[in-house]
Amino acid sequence: MKHIFVFDPDKCCACSSCMMGCIDQNDIDLAAGDQCYRKTFDNEIELADGDVYCAYLSTACMHCADAPCIDACPVGCLSKDPETGFTIYDNTNCIGCKSCAMACPFGIPSFGEEGKMQKCDGCMVRIKNGMEPACVRACPVQALRLVD
């Protein structure tokens, strides 16, 4: 069954719980320079009438249907999971060329301490065990959902 992440900015309260869930699930050490796979942003937008609108955003790998990062990787580290439709990776053979990051229109792939690519895998282990992704589970206002 194919899945996609859906984000509702009107429900988001900018708490960053989705990001904290990702950090916890993936044992990300921000102090050591690791990058979180899910990032949150808040933007203040001044409206024509002088009011200020706060726009919140939660982003991670978009798991594109036709993911350009897959074709860009010269050693085949990225692929589509046929069951979920997520863009998954095995960075065993990663040479750290950053071709995937350059091809990604969202700039999602990051590179760990060893210089190997890493990114959101949609919490594949959780999904395959009937659980929600950590970011979805952590969202207290259901602004982030996984749908079929």
Coordinates of C-alpha atoms in Angstrom, one line a residue:
M1 CA 0.0 0.0 0.0
K2 CA 1.5 3.3 -1.1
H3 CA 1.7 6.1 1.4
I4 CA 2.2 9.9 1.3
F5 CA 2.8 12.4 4.1
V6 CA 0.2 15.2 4.3
F7 CA 0.9 18.5 6.2
D8 CA -1.8 20.9 7.2
P9 CA -0.2 24.3 8.0
D10 CA -3.5 25.6 9.3
K11 CA -3.4 23.0 12.2
C12 CA 0.3 23.4 12.9
C13 CA 1.1 25.2 16.2
A14 CA 4.9 25.4 15.5
C15 CA 5.8 23.1 18.5
S16 CA 8.4 21.1 16.6
S17 CA 7.2 17.8 18.1
C18 CA 7.5 16.2 14.7
M19 CA 11.1 17.1 14.6
M20 CA 11.7 15.8 18.1
G21 CA 10.0 12.5 17.3
C22 CA 12.3 12.2 14.3
I23 CA 15.4 13.0 16.4
D24 CA 14.4 10.4 19.0
Q25 CA 13.5 7.7 16.5
N26 CA 16.7 8.0 14.5
D27 CA 19.1 8.6 17.4
I28 CA 20.2 11.9 15.9
D29 CA 22.9 13.7 17.8
L30 CA 22.5 17.4 17.0
A31 CA 25.4 18.3 19.3
A32 CA 27.7 16.1 17.2
G33 CA 26.6 17.9 14.0
D34 CA 24.0 15.4 12.8
Q35 CA 21.1 16.8 10.7
C36 CA 17.5 16.0 11.6
Y37 CA 15.6 14.4 8.7
R38 CA 12.5 16.5 9.5
K39 CA 12.9 20.2 9.9
T40 CA 10.4 22.9 11.0
F41 CA 10.2 26.5 10.0
D42 CA 8.2 29.5 11.0
N43 CA 7.8 32.6 8.9
E44 CA 6.2 35.9 9.7
I45 CA 4.5 37.4 6.7
E46 CA 3.3 40.9 6.8
L47 CA -0.1 41.3 5.1
A48 CA -1.2 44.3 3.1
D49 CA -3.4 45.6 5.9
G50 CA -0.4 45.6 8.3
D51 CA -1.3 42.4 10.1
V52 CA 1.2 39.7 10.5
Y53 CA 0.5 36.1 9.5
C54 CA 2.7 33.3 11.0
A55 CA 3.2 30.5 8.5
Y56 CA 4.5 27.2 9.9
L57 CA 6.1 24.4 7.8
S58 CA 7.3 20.9 8.6
T59 CA 9.5 19.3 5.9
A60 CA 11.3 16.1 5.2
C61 CA 11.9 13.9 2.2
M62 CA 8.9 14.3 -0.1
H63 CA 9.4 10.7 -1.3
C64 CA 8.7 12.0 -4.9
A65 CA 6.9 9.6 -7.2
D66 CA 9.6 10.1 -9.8
A67 CA 12.5 10.9 -7.4
P68 CA 15.4 12.6 -9.2
C69 CA 17.8 11.6 -6.5
I70 CA 17.4 7.9 -7.5
D71 CA 18.7 8.5 -11.0
A72 CA 21.4 10.9 -9.8
C73 CA 23.1 8.4 -7.5
P74 CA 25.9 6.8 -9.5
V75 CA 26.2 3.8 -7.2
G76 CA 22.5 2.9 -6.8
C77 CA 22.1 3.7 -3.1
L78 CA 18.5 5.0 -3.5
S79 CA 15.4 3.1 -4.6
K80 CA 11.6 3.0 -4.3
D81 CA 10.1 0.6 -1.8
P82 CA 7.4 -1.2 -3.9
E83 CA 5.2 -1.7 -0.9
T84 CA 5.1 1.8 0.6
G85 CA 6.3 4.0 -2.3
F86 CA 8.9 5.6 -0.1
T87 CA 12.3 6.6 -1.4
I88 CA 14.6 4.4 0.6
Y89 CA 18.4 4.1 0.8
D90 CA 21.2 1.8 1.6
N91 CA 24.3 3.9 1.9
T92 CA 26.7 1.0 2.2
N93 CA 28.2 1.9 -1.2
C94 CA 27.8 5.7 -0.9
I95 CA 30.8 7.5 -2.2
G96 CA 29.7 10.9 -0.8
C97 CA 29.6 12.6 -4.2
K98 CA 26.4 14.5 -3.2
S99 CA 24.8 14.0 -6.6
C100 CA 21.6 13.0 -4.9
A101 CA 21.5 16.3 -2.9
M102 CA 22.2 18.3 -6.0
A103 CA 19.4 16.5 -7.9
C104 CA 16.8 16.8 -5.1
P105 CA 14.6 19.9 -5.7
F106 CA 14.1 20.2 -1.9
G107 CA 17.8 19.8 -0.8
I108 CA 16.9 16.9 1.5
P109 CA 19.7 14.4 1.5
S110 CA 22.3 15.2 4.1
F111 CA 25.7 13.7 4.8
G112 CA 26.8 12.3 8.1
E113 CA 30.2 12.3 9.8
E114 CA 31.4 9.5 7.5
G115 CA 30.4 11.5 4.5
K116 CA 27.6 9.1 3.5
M117 CA 24.1 10.2 2.5
Q118 CA 21.3 9.9 5.0
K119 CA 17.7 11.1 4.9
C120 CA 14.1 10.3 6.0
D121 CA 13.1 6.7 5.1
G122 CA 9.5 7.3 6.2
C123 CA 10.2 5.2 9.4
M124 CA 10.0 2.0 7.3
V125 CA 10.6 -0.2 10.3
R126 CA 7.7 1.4 12.1
I127 CA 5.4 1.3 9.1
K128 CA 6.2 -2.4 8.4
N129 CA 5.3 -3.2 12.0
G130 CA 1.9 -1.4 11.8
M131 CA 2.9 1.8 13.5
E132 CA 2.8 5.4 12.4
P133 CA 6.0 7.3 11.5
A134 CA 7.6 8.9 14.6
C135 CA 6.9 12.4 13.3
V136 CA 3.2 11.7 12.7
R137 CA 2.9 10.0 16.1
A138 CA 4.5 13.0 17.9
C139 CA 2.3 15.7 16.3
P140 CA -0.2 16.7 19.1
V141 CA -2.5 18.6 16.7
Q142 CA -2.6 16.1 13.8
A143 CA -1.1 18.6 11.4
L144 CA 1.1 15.9 10.0
R145 CA -0.5 12.6 8.7
L146 CA 0.4 9.6 6.7
V147 CA -2.3 8.6 4.2
D148 CA -2.8 5.8 1.7

